[in-house]
PDB file of C-alpha atoms in Angstrom:
ATOM      1  CA  MET A   1       0.000   0.000   0.000  1.00 40.00           C
ATOM      2  CA  GLU A   2       1.351   3.428  -0.931  1.00 45.00           C
ATOM      3  CA  ARG A   3       2.429   5.512   2.025  1.00 56.00           C
ATOM      4  CA  ARG A   4       1.293   9.138   1.995  1.00 57.00           C
ATOM      5  CA  THR A   5       3.836  11.704   3.165  1.00 67.00           C
ATOM      6  CA  PRO A   6       2.593  14.828   5.019  1.00 75.00           C
ATOM      7  CA  VAL A   7       3.209  18.100   3.226  1.00 80.00           C
ATOM      8  CA  ARG A   8       5.382  19.308   6.127  1.00 80.00           C
ATOM      9  CA  THR A   9       7.933  16.529   5.600  1.00 86.00           C
ATOM     10  CA  ALA A  10       7.461  15.557   1.956  1.00 89.00           C
ATOM     11  CA  VAL A  11      10.168  17.784   0.454  1.00 90.00           C
ATOM     12  CA  VAL A  12      12.782  16.472   2.894  1.00 93.00           C
ATOM     13  CA  TRP A  13      11.843  12.848   2.308  1.00 92.00           C
ATOM     14  CA  GLU A  14      11.833  13.228  -1.467  1.00 92.00           C
ATOM     15  CA  THR A  15      15.231  14.945  -1.435  1.00 92.00           C
ATOM     16  CA  VAL A  16      16.788  12.236   0.739  1.00 93.00           C
ATOM     17  CA  GLN A  17      15.230   9.474  -1.349  1.00 92.00           C
ATOM     18  CA  GLN A  18      16.551  10.979  -4.585  1.00 91.00           C
ATOM     19  CA  ALA A  19      20.036  11.442  -3.100  1.00 91.00           C
ATOM     20  CA  LEU A  20      20.147   7.773  -2.119  1.00 91.00           C
ATOM     21  CA  ALA A  21      18.843   6.495  -5.444  1.00 87.00           C
ATOM     22  CA  GLY A  22      22.344   5.445  -6.531  1.00 78.00           C
ATOM     23  CA  HIS A  23      23.255   3.802  -3.215  1.00 81.00           C
ATOM     24  CA  LEU A  24      22.630   0.109  -2.630  1.00 81.00           C
ATOM     25  CA  ALA A  25      22.290  -1.116   0.956  1.00 87.00           C
ATOM     26  CA  ALA A  26      23.890   2.024   2.375  1.00 93.00           C
ATOM     27  CA  ARG A  27      24.957   2.204   6.013  1.00 96.00           C
ATOM     28  CA  VAL A  28      22.679   4.939   7.327  1.00 97.00           C
ATOM     29  CA  VAL A  29      22.716   6.547  10.776  1.00 98.00           C
ATOM     30  CA  ASP A  30      19.744   8.629  11.898  1.00 98.00           C
ATOM     31  CA  VAL A  31      20.775  10.824  14.833  1.00 98.00           C
ATOM     32  CA  GLY A  32      17.698  11.706  16.883  1.00 97.00           C
ATOM     33  CA  GLY A  33      15.609   9.462  14.636  1.00 96.00           C
ATOM     34  CA  GLY A  34      13.000   8.868  17.324  1.00 94.00           C
ATOM     35  CA  THR A  35      10.264   6.424  16.374  1.00 95.00           C
ATOM     36  CA  GLY A  36      11.706   5.786  12.926  1.00 94.00           C
ATOM     37  CA  GLY A  37       9.623   7.946  10.624  1.00 93.00           C
ATOM     38  CA  LEU A  38      12.488   8.064   8.109  1.00 95.00           C
ATOM     39  CA  ALA A  39      14.471   5.044   9.251  1.00 96.00           C
ATOM     40  CA  VAL A  40      11.773   2.491   8.483  1.00 96.00           C
ATOM     41  CA  ARG A  41      11.142   3.952   5.046  1.00 95.00           C
ATOM     42  CA  LEU A  42      14.857   3.816   4.259  1.00 96.00           C
ATOM     43  CA  ALA A  43      15.045   0.227   5.499  1.00 96.00           C
ATOM     44  CA  GLU A  44      12.146  -0.601   3.189  1.00 96.00           C
ATOM     45  CA  LEU A  45      14.353   0.630   0.329  1.00 94.00           C
ATOM     46  CA  GLY A  46      17.039  -1.888   1.349  1.00 95.00           C
ATOM     47  CA  HIS A  47      19.329   0.292   3.461  1.00 96.00           C
ATOM     48  CA  HIS A  48      20.714  -0.678   6.878  1.00 96.00           C
ATOM     49  CA  VAL A  49      19.763   1.990   9.405  1.00 97.00           C
ATOM     50  CA  THR A  50      21.046   2.694  12.903  1.00 98.00           C
ATOM     51  CA  VAL A  51      18.814   5.020  14.906  1.00 98.00           C
ATOM     52  CA  ILE A  52      20.450   6.872  17.788  1.00 98.00           C
ATOM     53  CA  ASP A  53      18.006   8.526  20.157  1.00 97.00           C
ATOM     54  CA  PRO A  54      18.046   9.373  23.885  1.00 97.00           C
ATOM     55  CA  SER A  55      14.431   8.255  24.462  1.00 97.00           C
ATOM     56  CA  PRO A  56      13.868   4.580  25.330  1.00 97.00           C
ATOM     57  CA  ASP A  57      10.152   5.030  24.629  1.00 97.00           C
ATOM     58  CA  ALA A  58      10.870   6.318  21.129  1.00 97.00           C
ATOM     59  CA  LEU A  59      13.223   3.418  20.455  1.00 97.00           C
ATOM     60  CA  ALA A  60      10.611   0.944  21.672  1.00 97.00           C
ATOM     61  CA  ALA A  61       8.104   2.467  19.250  1.00 97.00           C
ATOM     62  CA  LEU A  62      10.745   2.225  16.531  1.00 97.00           C
ATOM     63  CA  GLY A  63      11.113  -1.479  17.212  1.00 96.00           C
ATOM     64  CA  ARG A  64       7.362  -2.044  16.921  1.00 97.00           C
ATOM     65  CA  ARG A  65       7.173  -0.057  13.692  1.00 96.00           C
ATOM     66  CA  ALA A  66      10.135  -1.934  12.214  1.00 97.00           C
ATOM     67  CA  ARG A  67       8.562  -5.303  13.041  1.00 97.00           C
ATOM     68  CA  GLU A  68       5.205  -4.287  11.591  1.00 96.00           C
ATOM     69  CA  SER A  69       6.952  -3.231   8.381  1.00 96.00           C
ATOM     70  CA  GLU A  70       9.069  -6.406   8.418  1.00 97.00           C
ATOM     71  CA  VAL A  71      12.371  -4.524   8.294  1.00 97.00           C
ATOM     72  CA  ASP A  72      13.583  -5.157  11.837  1.00 95.00           C
ATOM     73  CA  ASP A  73      16.544  -7.099  10.422  1.00 96.00           C
ATOM     74  CA  ARG A  74      17.776  -3.840   8.850  1.00 96.00           C
ATOM     75  CA  ILE A  75      17.101  -1.551  11.822  1.00 97.00           C
ATOM     76  CA  ARG A  76      19.441  -1.148  14.786  1.00 97.00           C
ATOM     77  CA  ALA A  77      18.412   0.984  17.779  1.00 97.00           C
ATOM     78  CA  GLU A  78      20.957   2.640  20.074  1.00 97.00           C
ATOM     79  CA  GLN A  79      20.177   4.864  23.040  1.00 97.00           C
ATOM     80  CA  GLY A  80      22.329   7.976  22.946  1.00 97.00           C
ATOM     81  CA  ASP A  81      22.725  11.390  21.368  1.00 96.00           C
ATOM     82  CA  LEU A  82      25.030  13.249  19.010  1.00 97.00           C
ATOM     83  CA  ASP A  83      27.887  13.115  21.513  1.00 96.00           C
ATOM     84  CA  ASP A  84      27.767   9.303  21.329  1.00 96.00           C
ATOM     85  CA  LEU A  85      27.838   9.084  17.530  1.00 97.00           C
ATOM     86  CA  LEU A  86      31.521   8.254  17.051  1.00 97.00           C
ATOM     87  CA  THR A  87      31.489   5.789  19.928  1.00 97.00           C
ATOM     88  CA  LEU A  88      28.515   3.927  18.467  1.00 97.00           C
ATOM     89  CA  VAL A  89      29.472   3.847  14.778  1.00 96.00           C
ATOM     90  CA  GLY A  90      33.162   4.803  14.740  1.00 96.00           C
ATOM     91  CA  PRO A  91      34.968   7.372  12.586  1.00 97.00           C
ATOM     92  CA  ALA A  92      34.056   7.002   8.895  1.00 96.00           C
ATOM     93  CA  GLY A  93      31.661   4.282  10.007  1.00 95.00           C
ATOM     94  CA  CYS A  94      28.671   5.106   7.809  1.00 95.00           C
ATOM     95  CA  ASP A  95      27.743   6.127   4.281  1.00 96.00           C
ATOM     96  CA  VAL A  96      24.872   8.433   5.212  1.00 96.00           C
ATOM     97  CA  VAL A  97      24.089  10.491   8.310  1.00 97.00           C
ATOM     98  CA  LEU A  98      20.685  12.017   8.940  1.00 98.00           C
ATOM     99  CA  CYS A  99      20.595  14.730  11.594  1.00 98.00           C
ATOM    100  CA  HIS A 100      17.182  16.364  11.582  1.00 97.00           C
ATOM    101  CA  GLY A 101      16.176  18.841  14.288  1.00 95.00           C
ATOM    102  CA  VAL A 102      19.151  17.998  16.504  1.00 97.00           C
ATOM    103  CA  LEU A 103      22.073  20.330  15.789  1.00 97.00           C
ATOM    104  CA  GLY A 104      20.174  23.383  17.014  1.00 95.00           C
ATOM    105  CA  ILE A 105      19.688  21.921  20.488  1.00 94.00           C
ATOM    106  CA  VAL A 106      23.263  20.844  21.235  1.00 94.00           C
ATOM    107  CA  PRO A 107      25.390  23.227  23.333  1.00 91.00           C
ATOM    108  CA  ASP A 108      28.400  23.209  20.999  1.00 95.00           C
ATOM    109  CA  ARG A 109      27.149  23.346  17.415  1.00 96.00           C
ATOM    110  CA  GLU A 110      30.625  23.548  15.874  1.00 96.00           C
ATOM    111  CA  ALA A 111      31.730  20.397  17.685  1.00 97.00           C
ATOM    112  CA  GLY A 112      28.461  18.701  16.743  1.00 97.00           C
ATOM    113  CA  MET A 113      28.973  19.480  13.072  1.00 98.00           C
ATOM    114  CA  ALA A 114      32.536  18.156  13.226  1.00 97.00           C
ATOM    115  CA  THR A 115      31.268  14.928  14.795  1.00 98.00           C
ATOM    116  CA  LEU A 116      28.723  14.425  12.018  1.00 98.00           C
ATOM    117  CA  ALA A 117      31.417  14.858   9.363  1.00 97.00           C
ATOM    118  CA  GLN A 118      33.845  12.521  11.132  1.00 97.00           C
ATOM    119  CA  ALA A 119      31.249   9.750  11.224  1.00 97.00           C
ATOM    120  CA  LEU A 120      30.953   9.792   7.427  1.00 97.00           C
ATOM    121  CA  ALA A 121      33.123   7.716   5.150  1.00 95.00           C
ATOM    122  CA  PRO A 122      34.895   9.772   2.446  1.00 94.00           C
ATOM    123  CA  GLY A 123      32.270  10.767  -0.107  1.00 93.00           C
ATOM    124  CA  GLY A 124      29.518  10.043   2.406  1.00 95.00           C
ATOM    125  CA  LEU A 125      26.257  11.973   2.451  1.00 96.00           C
ATOM    126  CA  LEU A 126      24.985  14.267   5.219  1.00 97.00           C
ATOM    127  CA  SER A 127      21.317  15.236   5.486  1.00 97.00           C
ATOM    128  CA  LEU A 128      21.038  18.076   7.988  1.00 98.00           C
ATOM    129  CA  LEU A 129      17.760  19.804   8.926  1.00 98.00           C
ATOM    130  CA  VAL A 130      17.750  22.921  11.109  1.00 97.00           C
ATOM    131  CA  SER A 131      15.378  25.739  11.999  1.00 95.00           C
ATOM    132  CA  GLN A 132      15.799  29.038  10.169  1.00 95.00           C
ATOM    133  CA  ARG A 133      15.657  32.285  12.115  1.00 94.00           C
ATOM    134  CA  HIS A 134      13.891  34.726   9.820  1.00 93.00           C
ATOM    135  CA  ALA A 135      10.824  32.544   9.323  1.00 93.00           C
ATOM    136  CA  ALA A 136      10.350  32.569  13.098  1.00 92.00           C
ATOM    137  CA  VAL A 137      10.521  36.368  13.038  1.00 93.00           C
ATOM    138  CA  ILE A 138       7.819  36.511  10.363  1.00 93.00           C
ATOM    139  CA  ALA A 139       5.579  34.017  12.173  1.00 90.00           C
ATOM    140  CA  ARG A 140       5.683  35.994  15.423  1.00 91.00           C
ATOM    141  CA  ALA A 141       5.110  39.307  13.682  1.00 94.00           C
ATOM    142  CA  MET A 142       2.113  37.914  11.776  1.00 90.00           C
ATOM    143  CA  ALA A 143       0.657  36.725  15.078  1.00 90.00           C
ATOM    144  CA  GLY A 144       1.012  40.242  16.505  1.00 94.00           C
ATOM    145  CA  HIS A 145       3.877  39.352  18.861  1.00 93.00           C
ATOM    146  CA  PHE A 146       6.157  42.162  17.739  1.00 94.00           C
ATOM    147  CA  GLY A 147       8.383  42.175  20.820  1.00 92.00           C
ATOM    148  CA  GLN A 148       9.003  38.455  20.434  1.00 90.00           C
ATOM    149  CA  ALA A 149       9.711  38.959  16.729  1.00 92.00           C
ATOM    150  CA  ALA A 150      12.341  41.573  17.541  1.00 92.00           C
ATOM    151  CA  ALA A 151      13.912  39.297  20.160  1.00 90.00           C
ATOM    152  CA  VAL A 152      14.157  36.393  17.709  1.00 90.00           C
ATOM    153  CA  LEU A 153      15.571  38.707  15.044  1.00 89.00           C
ATOM    154  CA  ASN A 154      18.349  39.729  17.423  1.00 86.00           C
ATOM    155  CA  GLY A 155      18.988  36.166  18.592  1.00 80.00           C
ATOM    156  CA  GLN A 156      17.742  36.955  22.105  1.00 78.00           C
ATOM    157  CA  ASP A 157      14.885  34.424  22.231  1.00 70.00           C
ATOM    158  CA  GLU A 158      16.528  31.102  21.540  1.00 64.00           C
ATOM    159  CA  GLY A 159      14.273  28.966  23.696  1.00 72.00           C
ATOM    160  CA  ALA A 160      15.208  25.302  23.484  1.00 75.00           C
ATOM    161  CA  GLU A 161      16.508  25.445  19.918  1.00 87.00           C
ATOM    162  CA  HIS A 162      18.956  27.688  18.116  1.00 91.00           C
ATOM    163  CA  ARG A 163      17.633  29.076  14.821  1.00 93.00           C
ATOM    164  CA  PHE A 164      20.230  29.559  12.124  1.00 94.00           C
ATOM    165  CA  THR A 165      20.705  32.346   9.616  1.00 93.00           C
ATOM    166  CA  MET A 166      21.859  31.338   6.165  1.00 94.00           C
ATOM    167  CA  ASP A 167      25.273  32.964   6.637  1.00 94.00           C
ATOM    168  CA  GLU A 168      25.736  31.182   9.950  1.00 94.00           C
ATOM    169  CA  LEU A 169      24.753  27.848   8.455  1.00 96.00           C
ATOM    170  CA  SER A 170      27.115  28.263   5.507  1.00 96.00           C
ATOM    171  CA  ALA A 171      30.003  29.053   7.842  1.00 96.00           C
ATOM    172  CA  LEU A 172      29.161  26.012   9.957  1.00 96.00           C
ATOM    173  CA  VAL A 173      28.954  23.370   7.232  1.00 97.00           C
ATOM    174  CA  GLY A 174      31.465  24.806   4.742  1.00 95.00           C
ATOM    175  CA  PRO A 175      34.666  23.587   6.439  1.00 95.00           C
ATOM    176  CA  HIS A 176      33.361  20.014   6.691  1.00 96.00           C
ATOM    177  CA  LEU A 177      31.595  19.297   3.401  1.00 95.00           C
ATOM    178  CA  SER A 178      33.136  19.270  -0.060  1.00 90.00           C
ATOM    179  CA  ASP A 179      29.851  20.006  -1.774  1.00 91.00           C
ATOM    180  CA  TYR A 180      26.448  20.956  -0.409  1.00 95.00           C
ATOM    181  CA  THR A 181      23.079  22.419  -1.341  1.00 95.00           C
ATOM    182  CA  PHE A 182      20.367  24.182   0.639  1.00 96.00           C
ATOM    183  CA  HIS A 183      16.653  23.424   0.349  1.00 95.00           C
ATOM    184  CA  GLY A 184      13.940  25.536   1.917  1.00 96.00           C
ATOM    185  CA  VAL A 185      11.376  23.480   3.831  1.00 96.00           C
ATOM    186  CA  ARG A 186       7.897  24.679   4.817  1.00 95.00           C
ATOM    187  CA  VAL A 187       8.131  27.987   2.968  1.00 94.00           C
ATOM    188  CA  PHE A 188       4.338  28.320   2.782  1.00 92.00           C
ATOM    189  CA  THR A 189       3.010  25.343   4.743  1.00 90.00           C
ATOM    190  CA  ASP A 190       3.195  26.940   8.179  1.00 88.00           C
ATOM    191  CA  LEU A 191       1.449  30.084   6.917  1.00 87.00           C
ATOM    192  CA  VAL A 192      -1.544  28.375   5.295  1.00 84.00           C
ATOM    193  CA  PRO A 193      -4.540  27.738   7.603  1.00 81.00           C
ATOM    194  CA  GLY A 194      -5.263  24.041   7.986  1.00 76.00           C
ATOM    195  CA  SER A 195      -8.954  24.710   7.427  1.00 76.00           C
ATOM    196  CA  LEU A 196      -8.188  25.885   3.894  1.00 75.00           C
ATOM    197  CA  LEU A 197      -6.440  22.627   3.096  1.00 72.00           C
ATOM    198  CA  ASP A 198      -9.336  20.629   4.514  1.00 64.00           C
ATOM    199  CA  VAL A 199     -12.020  22.481   2.571  1.00 52.00           C
ATOM    200  CA  GLU A 200     -10.445  23.144  -0.789  1.00 57.00           C
ATOM    201  CA  SER A 201     -10.216  20.008  -2.882  1.00 61.00           C
ATOM    202  CA  GLY A 202      -6.682  19.288  -4.090  1.00 83.00           C
ATOM    203  CA  ALA A 203      -5.171  22.095  -2.044  1.00 86.00           C
ATOM    204  CA  SER A 204      -2.658  19.874  -0.231  1.00 86.00           C
ATOM    205  CA  ALA A 205      -1.270  18.527  -3.500  1.00 86.00           C
ATOM    206  CA  ALA A 206      -1.088  22.011  -4.982  1.00 90.00           C
ATOM    207  CA  LEU A 207       0.685  23.293  -1.879  1.00 91.00           C
ATOM    208  CA  LEU A 208       3.204  20.452  -2.058  1.00 91.00           C
ATOM    209  CA  ASP A 209       3.891  21.250  -5.716  1.00 92.00           C
ATOM    210  CA  LEU A 210       4.508  24.871  -4.745  1.00 94.00           C
ATOM    211  CA  GLU A 211       6.852  23.824  -1.923  1.00 94.00           C
ATOM    212  CA  ARG A 212       8.801  21.599  -4.324  1.00 94.00           C
ATOM    213  CA  THR A 213       9.101  24.398  -6.855  1.00 95.00           C
ATOM    214  CA  VAL A 214      10.567  27.030  -4.537  1.00 95.00           C
ATOM    215  CA  SER A 215      12.609  24.724  -2.280  1.00 94.00           C
ATOM    216  CA  THR A 216      15.828  25.469  -4.191  1.00 93.00           C
ATOM    217  CA  TRP A 217      15.141  29.088  -5.069  1.00 95.00           C
ATOM    218  CA  PRO A 218      17.543  31.264  -3.039  1.00 94.00           C
ATOM    219  CA  GLU A 219      14.967  34.059  -2.853  1.00 94.00           C
ATOM    220  CA  TYR A 220      12.761  31.865  -0.652  1.00 95.00           C
ATOM    221  CA  LEU A 221      15.333  30.347   1.678  1.00 94.00           C
ATOM    222  CA  THR A 222      14.951  33.060   4.313  1.00 92.00           C
ATOM    223  CA  LEU A 223      11.178  32.476   4.335  1.00 94.00           C
ATOM    224  CA  ALA A 224      11.502  28.753   5.052  1.00 96.00           C
ATOM    225  CA  THR A 225      10.776  27.462   8.547  1.00 95.00           C
ATOM    226  CA  GLN A 226      13.585  24.945   8.126  1.00 97.00           C
ATOM    227  CA  ILE A 227      16.652  24.589   5.939  1.00 97.00           C
ATOM    228  CA  HIS A 228      17.654  21.187   4.650  1.00 97.00           C
ATOM    229  CA  VAL A 229      21.357  20.838   3.923  1.00 97.00           C
ATOM    230  CA  LEU A 230      22.423  17.969   1.702  1.00 96.00           C
ATOM    231  CA  GLY A 231      26.161  17.579   1.282  1.00 95.00           C
ATOM    232  CA  THR A 232      29.065  15.181   0.886  1.00 94.00           C
ATOM    233  CA  ARG A 233      32.194  14.819   2.958  1.00 91.00           C
TER     234      ARG A 233
END
C-alpha cells in the first residue's frame, strides 16, 4: 500500500530518497531518529539503518514499527545522542548520516557538526535539517507578537533550539563538506490555515507542488521554517 507523506515533511523525504537512489544497501545513521519515521522507510528501500536517540520510549516504538513493516533485520536501535555518535558507529563508520532537528539543540554546534562529518566515510552523504531564524521572526510578527519577533531577530529568544541564519549555516557546514546544497522546507506550509487545506479540494497537493518548486530558489530560503542541507564529505 502506498504511504502518503505529510506536506510538512514531503520535500525532505523526497530529497533524501533521490540522493540515495544510486546507493545500494547504504549504512545509514539517523541521529535523533525517534520512532523511525524516516528510518523504516529507508530500510524498506534496502538500506541498513542505525537510529540513535536518547528516548527509550521512542526506540521501543521504533522497534514495533520496524517489526510491523518487516524490516527489523535492517534496523538497529541505540540509546544515545550526538555526543555518542563516534562511539557507536566509529569514525568514517557510515555512508549516510541524517541529523534532523538535533544540531540546534546541542550546546556546541561547531563540535556537533565536526562529529557528524567525522562519522561519514569519504564521499559520504549528510542530510542536515535545522530551523531558520527569519521565518520565526515573520511568524511571530504575523501573530502580533512584535516584541518576540524583535527578540528572535536579534537572537535573544533562543528557547530550546537555536535558529540559524543562512550565513551562519554556511560558515558552519562549509569547512566540513566538499559540496552541499540548501533546500527551503515549509516555505508556505506553516502560513496556510489548515482549514483551507481541509475544505479546498486538491489544495494539499497544490501546496506540495509549490513547496517543491521554490525549495531550491535562493529568494525563498529566508522564508523557510527549516533549511535542509544535503552535502558530501
